[in-house]
mmCIF file of C-alpha atoms in Angstrom:
data_model
loop_
_atom_site.group_PDB
_atom_site.id
_atom_site.type_symbol
_atom_site.label_atom_id
_atom_site.label_comp_id
_atom_site.label_asym_id
_atom_site.label_seq_id
_atom_site.Cartn_x
_atom_site.Cartn_y
_atom_site.Cartn_z
ATOM 1 C CA GLY A 1 84.274 132.752 82.697
ATOM 2 C CA PHE A 2 81.296 131.760 84.800
ATOM 3 C CA GLU A 3 81.602 132.642 88.479
ATOM 4 C CA LEU A 4 79.876 130.474 91.052
ATOM 5 C CA PRO A 5 78.048 132.309 93.840
ATOM 6 C CA GLY A 6 79.896 132.200 97.128
ATOM 7 C CA HIS A 7 83.671 132.044 97.409
ATOM 8 C CA GLY A 8 86.539 129.596 97.286
ATOM 9 C CA GLU A 9 87.973 127.841 100.320
ATOM 10 C CA THR A 10 91.441 127.019 101.535
ATOM 11 C CA PHE A 11 92.445 123.491 100.406
ATOM 12 C CA THR A 12 90.499 123.837 97.148
ATOM 13 C CA GLY A 13 92.177 124.786 93.896
ATOM 14 C CA ALA A 14 95.813 125.628 93.268
ATOM 15 C CA PHE A 15 96.054 127.960 96.254
ATOM 16 C CA GLY A 16 93.813 128.902 99.160
ATOM 17 C CA GLY A 17 90.490 130.095 97.792
ATOM 18 C CA GLY A 18 90.982 128.592 94.335
ATOM 19 C CA SER A 19 88.231 128.340 91.731
ATOM 20 C CA PRO A 20 85.117 126.733 93.278
ATOM 21 C CA ALA A 21 83.919 125.627 89.831
ATOM 22 C CA VAL A 22 87.132 123.756 89.001
ATOM 23 C CA SER A 23 87.322 122.258 92.494
ATOM 24 C CA HIS A 24 83.816 120.814 92.279
ATOM 25 C CA GLN A 25 84.523 119.519 88.785
ATOM 26 C CA ALA A 26 87.538 117.718 90.239
ATOM 27 C CA MET A 27 85.392 116.019 92.880
ATOM 28 C CA GLY A 28 83.015 114.813 90.193
ATOM 29 C CA ALA A 29 86.007 113.502 88.259
ATOM 30 C CA MET A 30 87.375 111.747 91.341
ATOM 31 C CA ALA A 31 84.009 110.079 91.948
ATOM 32 C CA VAL A 32 83.904 108.744 88.375
ATOM 33 C CA LEU A 33 87.490 107.486 88.669
ATOM 34 C CA VAL A 34 86.658 105.534 91.830
ATOM 35 C CA VAL A 35 83.269 104.233 90.698
ATOM 36 C CA PHE A 36 84.752 103.035 87.401
ATOM 37 C CA GLY A 37 87.538 101.263 89.293
ATOM 38 C CA LEU A 38 85.019 99.525 91.546
ATOM 39 C CA TRP A 39 82.954 98.532 88.515
ATOM 40 C CA VAL A 40 85.969 96.984 86.803
ATOM 41 C CA ALA A 41 86.787 95.105 90.024
ATOM 42 C CA ARG A 42 83.213 93.921 90.591
ATOM 43 C CA SER A 43 83.934 90.231 89.951
ATOM 44 C CA HIS A 44 86.880 90.296 92.359
ATOM 45 C CA LEU A 45 84.831 92.110 94.999
ATOM 46 C CA ARG A 46 82.099 89.506 94.563
ATOM 47 C CA ASP A 47 84.665 86.763 95.219
ATOM 48 C CA VAL A 48 85.890 88.610 98.303
ATOM 49 C CA LEU A 49 82.383 88.685 99.759
ATOM 50 C CA ARG A 50 81.770 85.030 98.867
ATOM 51 C CA ARG A 51 84.910 83.991 100.711
ATOM 52 C CA ALA A 52 84.406 86.345 103.655
ATOM 53 C CA LEU A 53 80.708 85.709 104.270
ATOM 54 C CA PHE A 54 80.204 82.138 103.061
ATOM 55 C CA ASN A 55 83.748 80.681 103.228
ATOM 56 C CA ASP A 56 83.503 79.648 99.575
ATOM 57 C CA ALA A 57 86.240 77.059 98.954
ATOM 58 C CA ASP A 58 86.392 77.974 95.260
ATOM 59 C CA VAL A 59 87.901 81.364 96.155
ATOM 60 C CA ASP A 60 91.570 81.131 97.167
ATOM 61 C CA ASP A 61 92.971 83.962 99.301
ATOM 62 C CA SER A 62 96.019 82.124 100.650
ATOM 63 C CA ARG A 63 98.461 84.373 98.776
ATOM 64 C CA GLU A 64 96.729 87.625 99.662
ATOM 65 C CA ALA A 65 98.161 90.125 102.140
ATOM 66 C CA LEU A 66 95.089 89.612 104.336
ATOM 67 C CA SER A 67 92.481 86.901 104.307
ATOM 68 C CA TYR A 68 89.285 88.189 102.753
ATOM 69 C CA ARG A 69 87.366 87.507 105.957
ATOM 70 C CA SER A 70 89.876 89.525 108.002
ATOM 71 C CA ALA A 71 89.808 92.381 105.493
ATOM 72 C CA VAL A 72 86.004 92.597 105.511
ATOM 73 C CA ALA A 73 85.873 92.336 109.310
ATOM 74 C CA ILE A 74 88.434 95.133 109.717
ATOM 75 C CA TRP A 75 86.601 97.295 107.180
ATOM 76 C CA PHE A 76 83.250 96.751 108.888
ATOM 77 C CA GLY A 77 84.605 97.258 112.404
ATOM 78 C CA SER A 78 86.550 100.392 111.553
ATOM 79 C CA GLY A 79 83.493 101.749 109.769
ATOM 80 C CA LEU A 80 81.369 101.337 112.886
ATOM 81 C CA VAL A 81 84.012 103.048 115.023
ATOM 82 C CA THR A 82 84.238 105.938 112.557
ATOM 83 C CA ILE A 83 80.458 106.375 112.445
ATOM 84 C CA GLU A 84 80.260 106.401 116.236
ATOM 85 C CA TRP A 85 83.152 108.879 116.455
ATOM 86 C CA LEU A 86 81.592 111.278 113.941
ATOM 87 C CA THR A 87 78.118 111.192 115.471
ATOM 88 C CA SER A 88 79.573 111.669 118.966
ATOM 89 C CA SER A 89 81.421 114.758 117.730
ATOM 90 C CA GLY A 90 78.156 116.303 116.532
ATOM 91 C CA MET A 91 77.699 115.204 112.913
ATOM 92 C CA PRO A 92 74.088 114.230 112.109
ATOM 93 C CA LEU A 93 73.754 110.512 111.441
ATOM 94 C CA TRP A 94 72.083 111.133 108.082
ATOM 95 C CA ALA A 95 75.121 113.140 106.911
ATOM 96 C CA VAL A 96 77.740 110.567 107.959
ATOM 97 C CA PRO A 97 77.326 108.187 104.955
ATOM 98 C CA PHE A 98 77.663 111.059 102.475
ATOM 99 C CA PHE A 99 80.770 112.377 104.206
ATOM 100 C CA LEU A 100 82.413 108.942 104.449
ATOM 101 C CA VAL A 101 81.724 108.126 100.803
ATOM 102 C CA THR A 102 83.234 111.470 99.792
ATOM 103 C CA ALA A 103 86.288 110.832 101.961
ATOM 104 C CA PHE A 104 86.600 107.337 100.465
ATOM 105 C CA PHE A 105 86.505 108.808 96.955
ATOM 106 C CA THR A 106 89.411 111.058 97.920
ATOM 107 C CA PHE A 107 91.514 108.361 99.616
ATOM 108 C CA PHE A 108 90.917 105.690 96.989
ATOM 109 C CA GLY A 109 91.296 108.125 94.098
ATOM 110 C CA LEU A 110 94.590 109.564 95.353
ATOM 111 C CA ALA A 111 95.961 106.067 95.998
ATOM 112 C CA ARG A 112 95.114 105.002 92.461
ATOM 113 C CA ILE A 113 96.568 108.171 90.934
ATOM 114 C CA ILE A 114 99.829 107.742 92.871
ATOM 115 C CA ALA A 115 100.075 104.087 91.838
ATOM 116 C CA GLU A 116 99.013 104.549 88.213
ATOM 117 C CA ALA A 117 100.776 107.817 87.402
ATOM 118 C CA GLY A 118 103.955 106.983 89.304
ATOM 119 C CA VAL A 119 104.011 110.277 91.201
ATOM 120 C CA GLY A 120 105.282 110.226 94.761
ATOM 121 C CA PHE A 121 102.417 112.319 96.097
ATOM 122 C CA CYS A 122 99.482 114.472 95.040
ATOM 123 C CA ARG A 123 96.509 116.205 96.610
ATOM 124 C CA ALA A 124 92.823 116.449 95.795
ATOM 125 C CA GLN A 125 91.398 119.732 94.498
ATOM 126 C CA MET A 126 88.288 119.290 96.643
ATOM 127 C CA VAL A 127 88.181 117.700 100.090
ATOM 128 C CA ALA A 128 85.488 115.797 101.977
ATOM 129 C CA PRO A 129 84.335 118.272 104.671
ATOM 130 C CA ILE A 130 84.134 121.256 102.310
ATOM 131 C CA PHE A 131 82.349 119.254 99.618
ATOM 132 C CA SER A 132 79.928 117.808 102.173
ATOM 133 C CA VAL A 133 79.018 121.211 103.601
ATOM 134 C CA TYR A 134 78.521 122.778 100.158
ATOM 135 C CA SER A 135 76.549 119.758 98.918
ATOM 136 C CA LEU A 136 74.283 119.224 101.939
ATOM 137 C CA GLY A 137 73.987 122.848 103.040
ATOM 138 C CA SER A 138 75.174 124.483 106.240
ATOM 139 C CA GLN A 139 71.767 124.936 107.875
ATOM 140 C CA PRO A 140 70.669 121.263 107.705
ATOM 141 C CA LEU A 141 73.975 120.256 109.300
ATOM 142 C CA GLY A 142 73.540 122.695 112.171
ATOM 143 C CA HIS A 143 76.237 124.315 114.272
ATOM 144 C CA ALA A 144 77.361 121.043 115.869
ATOM 145 C CA GLY A 145 77.546 119.368 112.468
ATOM 146 C CA LEU A 146 79.690 122.178 111.078
ATOM 147 C CA VAL A 147 82.092 121.932 114.021
ATOM 148 C CA SER A 148 82.278 118.172 113.521
ATOM 149 C CA MET A 149 83.073 118.710 109.832
ATOM 150 C CA GLY A 150 85.814 121.115 110.853
ATOM 151 C CA LEU A 151 87.382 118.573 113.197
ATOM 152 C CA THR A 152 87.744 116.106 110.313
ATOM 153 C CA TYR A 153 90.289 118.450 108.716
ATOM 154 C CA THR A 154 92.928 116.637 110.792
ATOM 155 C CA TRP A 155 92.604 113.418 108.774
ATOM 156 C CA ALA A 156 90.506 114.110 105.681
ATOM 157 C CA VAL A 157 91.911 117.276 104.108
ATOM 158 C CA ASP A 158 95.586 118.112 103.508
ATOM 159 C CA ILE A 159 96.536 114.631 102.290
ATOM 160 C CA ARG A 160 99.460 114.228 99.898
ATOM 161 C CA THR A 161 99.830 110.487 100.308
ATOM 162 C CA SER A 162 98.247 107.854 102.519
ATOM 163 C CA VAL A 163 98.740 104.452 104.080
ATOM 164 C CA MET A 164 96.600 103.075 101.256
ATOM 165 C CA ALA A 165 99.002 104.397 98.610
ATOM 166 C CA SER A 166 102.060 103.173 100.513
ATOM 167 C CA THR A 167 100.488 99.733 100.909
ATOM 168 C CA ILE A 168 99.692 99.492 97.206
ATOM 169 C CA ASN A 169 103.284 100.312 96.259
ATOM 170 C CA GLY A 170 104.626 97.992 98.961
ATOM 171 C CA LEU A 171 102.525 95.059 97.782
ATOM 172 C CA LYS A 172 103.594 95.727 94.195
ATOM 173 C CA LEU A 173 107.229 95.511 95.291
ATOM 174 C CA ALA A 174 106.473 92.334 97.221
ATOM 175 C CA ASP A 175 104.910 90.820 94.113
ATOM 176 C CA ALA A 176 107.840 91.875 91.915
ATOM 177 C CA LEU A 177 110.310 90.394 94.412
ATOM 178 C CA ARG A 178 108.154 87.252 94.682
ATOM 179 C CA ILE A 179 107.785 87.431 98.430
ATOM 180 C CA GLU A 180 105.871 84.297 99.363
ATOM 181 C CA ARG A 181 104.332 85.554 102.603
ATOM 182 C CA PRO A 182 103.046 89.108 102.123
ATOM 183 C CA ARG A 183 100.980 88.829 105.317
ATOM 184 C CA ARG A 184 104.167 89.262 107.323
ATOM 185 C CA LEU A 185 104.829 92.425 105.345
ATOM 186 C CA ILE A 186 101.377 93.766 106.185
ATOM 187 C CA ALA A 187 101.817 92.873 109.856
ATOM 188 C CA GLY A 188 105.116 94.756 109.940
ATOM 189 C CA ALA A 189 103.599 97.748 108.161
ATOM 190 C CA ALA A 190 100.653 97.825 110.585
ATOM 191 C CA LEU A 191 103.026 97.707 113.558
ATOM 192 C CA ALA A 192 105.127 100.524 112.083
ATOM 193 C CA ALA A 193 102.013 102.636 111.444
ATOM 194 C CA ALA A 194 100.762 102.109 115.001
ATOM 195 C CA LEU A 195 104.128 102.992 116.523
ATOM 196 C CA SER A 196 104.400 106.063 114.281
ATOM 197 C CA LEU A 197 100.935 107.256 115.300
ATOM 198 C CA VAL A 198 101.643 106.917 119.015
ATOM 199 C CA THR A 199 105.126 108.412 118.739
ATOM 200 C CA ALA A 200 103.976 111.354 116.611
ATOM 201 C CA ALA A 201 101.088 112.170 118.959
ATOM 202 C CA ALA A 202 103.275 111.971 122.067
ATOM 203 C CA THR A 203 106.065 114.016 120.477
ATOM 204 C CA THR A 204 103.667 116.702 119.242
ATOM 205 C CA LEU A 205 102.088 117.091 122.675
ATOM 206 C CA TRP A 206 105.488 117.170 124.387
ATOM 207 C CA LEU A 207 106.869 119.801 122.008
ATOM 208 C CA ALA A 208 103.739 121.957 122.252
ATOM 209 C CA TYR A 209 103.625 121.934 126.045
ATOM 210 C CA THR A 210 107.405 122.284 126.434
ATOM 211 C CA TYR A 211 108.078 125.097 123.962
ATOM 212 C CA GLY A 212 104.595 126.453 123.291
ATOM 213 C CA GLY A 213 102.734 125.650 120.091
ATOM 214 C CA ILE A 214 102.948 129.260 118.914
ATOM 215 C CA ASN A 215 106.747 128.903 118.750
ATOM 216 C CA LEU A 216 106.652 125.752 116.624
ATOM 217 C CA GLN A 217 105.869 125.143 112.940
ATOM 218 C CA SER A 218 103.642 128.031 111.894
ATOM 219 C CA TRP A 219 101.185 126.207 109.640
ATOM 220 C CA PHE A 220 100.517 123.221 111.884
ATOM 221 C CA PHE A 221 100.031 125.192 115.090
ATOM 222 C CA LYS A 222 98.620 128.512 113.841
ATOM 223 C CA GLY A 223 97.589 128.518 110.195
ATOM 224 C CA MET A 224 95.722 125.207 110.109
ATOM 225 C CA PRO A 225 93.667 125.733 113.317
ATOM 226 C CA GLN A 226 92.688 129.234 112.193
ATOM 227 C CA THR A 227 91.669 127.879 108.788
ATOM 228 C CA VAL A 228 89.542 125.111 110.288
ATOM 229 C CA PHE A 229 87.539 127.215 112.695
ATOM 230 C CA GLY A 230 87.473 130.175 110.327
ATOM 231 C CA PHE A 231 85.644 127.886 107.892
ATOM 232 C CA VAL A 232 83.200 126.815 110.619
ATOM 233 C CA ALA A 233 82.572 130.382 111.787
ATOM 234 C CA ASP A 234 82.046 131.586 108.214
ATOM 235 C CA LYS A 235 79.349 128.976 107.550
ATOM 236 C CA ILE A 236 77.613 129.679 110.877
ATOM 237 C CA ASN A 237 77.575 133.440 110.308
ATOM 238 C CA THR A 238 76.818 133.235 106.571
ATOM 239 C CA PRO A 239 74.623 130.177 105.871
ATOM 240 C CA LEU A 240 74.769 128.713 102.383
ATOM 241 C CA THR A 241 71.796 129.578 100.197
ATOM 242 C CA GLU A 242 70.118 127.269 97.693
ATOM 243 C CA PRO A 243 71.746 128.882 94.594
ATOM 244 C CA ILE A 244 75.202 128.280 96.090
ATOM 245 C CA VAL A 245 74.481 124.601 96.775
ATOM 246 C CA THR A 246 72.705 123.941 93.459
ATOM 247 C CA SER A 247 75.361 125.584 91.277
ATOM 248 C CA ARG A 248 78.084 123.474 92.870
ATOM 249 C CA TRP A 249 76.160 120.277 92.206
ATOM 250 C CA VAL A 250 75.921 121.339 88.557
ATOM 251 C CA PHE A 251 79.683 121.747 88.253
ATOM 252 C CA THR A 252 80.266 118.459 90.059
ATOM 253 C CA ALA A 253 78.126 116.796 87.391
ATOM 254 C CA VAL A 254 80.067 118.611 84.654
ATOM 255 C CA GLY A 255 83.347 117.306 86.057
ATOM 256 C CA ALA A 256 81.960 113.780 86.230
ATOM 257 C CA ALA A 257 80.836 113.973 82.590
ATOM 258 C CA VAL A 258 84.202 115.304 81.403
ATOM 259 C CA MET A 259 86.044 112.584 83.323
ATOM 260 C CA ALA A 260 83.812 109.875 81.880
ATOM 261 C CA ALA A 261 84.473 111.226 78.385
ATOM 262 C CA LEU A 262 88.245 111.308 78.948
ATOM 263 C CA MET A 263 88.223 107.732 80.243
ATOM 264 C CA ALA A 264 86.141 106.550 77.294
ATOM 265 C CA LEU A 265 88.458 108.270 74.806
ATOM 266 C CA ARG A 266 91.516 106.779 76.506
ATOM 267 C CA GLN A 267 90.004 103.319 76.305
ATOM 268 C CA GLN A 268 88.514 103.472 72.807
ATOM 269 C CA VAL A 269 90.885 105.732 70.824
ATOM 270 C CA VAL A 270 94.404 104.305 70.563
ATOM 271 C CA THR A 271 95.998 107.598 69.520
ATOM 272 C CA TRP A 272 94.324 109.712 72.219
ATOM 273 C CA PRO A 273 97.201 111.670 73.836
ATOM 274 C CA LEU A 274 95.719 112.839 77.159
ATOM 275 C CA HIS A 275 95.526 110.570 80.186
ATOM 276 C CA TYR A 276 92.497 111.110 82.394
ATOM 277 C CA VAL A 277 94.387 110.520 85.639
ATOM 278 C CA GLY A 278 95.651 114.099 85.834
ATOM 279 C CA PHE A 279 92.263 115.799 85.647
ATOM 280 C CA PRO A 280 91.235 115.377 89.323
ATOM 281 C CA ILE A 281 94.519 116.782 90.678
ATOM 282 C CA ALA A 282 95.764 119.261 88.066
ATOM 283 C CA ASP A 283 94.729 122.539 89.719
ATOM 284 C CA THR A 284 96.285 122.022 93.154
ATOM 285 C CA TRP A 285 98.933 123.850 95.125
ATOM 286 C CA VAL A 286 101.089 120.719 95.185
ATOM 287 C CA MET A 287 100.996 120.303 91.405
ATOM 288 C CA SER A 288 101.800 123.988 90.908
ATOM 289 C CA TRP A 289 105.122 123.282 92.640
ATOM 290 C CA VAL A 290 106.076 119.908 91.185
ATOM 291 C CA TRP A 291 104.699 119.867 87.650
ATOM 292 C CA PHE A 292 108.034 120.863 86.139
ATOM 293 C CA SER A 293 109.852 118.100 88.024
ATOM 294 C CA ILE A 294 107.302 115.592 86.727
ATOM 295 C CA PHE A 295 107.792 116.988 83.221
ATOM 296 C CA LEU A 296 111.576 116.608 83.489
ATOM 297 C CA GLY A 297 111.196 113.019 84.685
ATOM 298 C CA TRP A 298 108.932 112.242 81.733
ATOM 299 C CA LEU A 299 111.299 113.977 79.301
ATOM 300 C CA PHE A 300 114.402 112.155 80.556
ATOM 301 C CA LYS A 301 112.597 108.829 80.405
ATOM 302 C CA LEU A 302 111.433 109.553 76.845
ATOM 303 C CA ILE A 303 114.940 110.469 75.675
ATOM 304 C CA ILE A 304 116.594 107.531 77.431
ATOM 305 C CA LEU A 305 114.152 104.975 76.050
ATOM 306 C CA ARG A 306 114.281 106.421 72.547
ATOM 307 C CA TYR A 307 118.084 106.626 72.202
ATOM 308 C CA TRP A 308 119.398 104.024 74.695
ATOM 309 C CA GLY A 309 116.487 101.620 74.888
ATOM 310 C CA VAL A 310 115.390 99.470 77.800
ATOM 311 C CA GLN A 311 118.958 98.470 78.639
ATOM 312 C CA GLY A 312 120.001 102.096 79.028
ATOM 313 C CA TYR A 313 116.915 102.782 81.127
ATOM 314 C CA ARG A 314 117.833 99.969 83.498
ATOM 315 C CA GLN A 315 121.450 101.113 83.698
ATOM 316 C CA LEU A 316 120.499 104.702 84.563
ATOM 317 C CA ARG A 317 117.703 103.849 86.990
ATOM 318 C CA PRO A 318 120.062 103.658 90.024
ATOM 319 C CA LEU A 319 121.209 107.211 89.254
ATOM 320 C CA PHE A 320 117.697 108.627 89.535
ATOM 321 C CA LEU A 321 116.930 106.538 92.607
ATOM 322 C CA GLY A 322 120.108 108.023 94.047
ATOM 323 C CA PHE A 323 118.692 111.520 93.572
ATOM 324 C CA ILE A 324 115.784 110.574 95.846
ATOM 325 C CA LEU A 325 118.074 108.935 98.389
ATOM 326 C CA GLY A 326 120.319 111.992 98.313
ATOM 327 C CA GLN A 327 117.491 114.362 99.213
ATOM 328 C CA ILE A 328 116.313 112.239 102.130
ATOM 329 C CA SER A 329 119.850 111.503 103.344
ATOM 330 C CA CYS A 330 120.924 115.146 103.232
ATOM 331 C CA ALA A 331 117.912 116.317 105.204
ATOM 332 C CA GLY A 332 118.285 113.409 107.613
ATOM 333 C CA VAL A 333 121.925 114.275 108.302
ATOM 334 C CA TRP A 334 120.976 117.851 109.124
ATOM 335 C CA MET A 335 118.251 116.623 111.465
ATOM 336 C CA VAL A 336 120.884 114.606 113.342
ATOM 337 C CA ILE A 337 123.115 117.691 113.456
ATOM 338 C CA ASP A 338 120.172 119.651 114.893
ATOM 339 C CA VAL A 339 119.803 117.086 117.671
ATOM 340 C CA TRP A 340 123.510 117.222 118.529
ATOM 341 C CA THR A 341 123.809 121.008 118.423
ATOM 342 C CA GLY A 342 120.389 121.946 119.807
ATOM 343 C CA THR A 343 119.438 123.974 116.729
ATOM 344 C CA VAL A 344 116.164 123.793 114.790
ATOM 345 C CA GLY A 345 114.824 124.401 111.310
ATOM 346 C CA ASN A 346 115.988 121.411 109.253
ATOM 347 C CA TYR A 347 113.494 118.701 108.350
ATOM 348 C CA ILE A 348 112.731 116.165 105.638
ATOM 349 C CA HIS A 349 110.416 117.590 102.987
ATOM 350 C CA ILE A 350 107.430 115.402 102.144
ATOM 351 C CA GLY A 351 106.705 116.318 98.563
ATOM 352 C CA VAL A 352 106.942 120.095 98.789
ATOM 353 C CA ARG A 353 107.680 122.436 101.632
#
């Protein structure tokens, strides 16, 4: 096959250093998925802005999880904070919009895939800082810009699920259960997220300074930091040339075209068997571990619905939910045992190891 100039990067492809061509195709596919979703929602988004900016009485947001004005204000305020944070860390102001749009494509796309495909987690084949560096070039960003891109690995790279995905599923449950006041649900979720963030940060610092980070989880305290600054050092020492940047843009466009074709076929051809939602995430390390489990879930559901019908599906659903509860409960029990006995090594798996 065709080999792109340059080399692969960790966090792209099925394993570290996966195919650059496939990874850039996946980013193009993710962009099309998100842009198409925004286009379909354009009338709703127009109503949101009418209510938020002009207090249009014809638009009712009383049953929404947040008032439209609050949602827009939070989005705008958090955007300003993020822009200030990135520029203060060294990212050029002209590069910030491109990076944030790319990150948004990843977050929004993964949330939609999790909600639409019914998978518990997934990960993008291409991530925002790597795509931004290869699309804009390392020399225009400068050394400070590259370091700033590296620092975003902490929140924009190894993402298997997100608050956005959890919120979508939570609001769907609230709607199914006919909860009249979803704003209380959102307030509780926001409080839980804030407490989790503070607790996790404090616990991580305490563990690292008490036991030494080198003695803790290998990937989080050794592998990930080395990967981040290895990426930065590589781009400083070996600047990206024009053929490397141009060829990756070409494959991004190819991925976007393929995704658009798959979505059109899915919409126009009733018998089309392939769903487009898997294309942006297929060649990832996470999927290489869980694809067979997803296949088994699909197969069991197919057999149950075909031979036992909807009633049988509903009767057996608690069994499969019990499998999930069993995994979490078993790991949780061993974590409690660790606390009592002072041992280490047991933890709850999030997706894969």
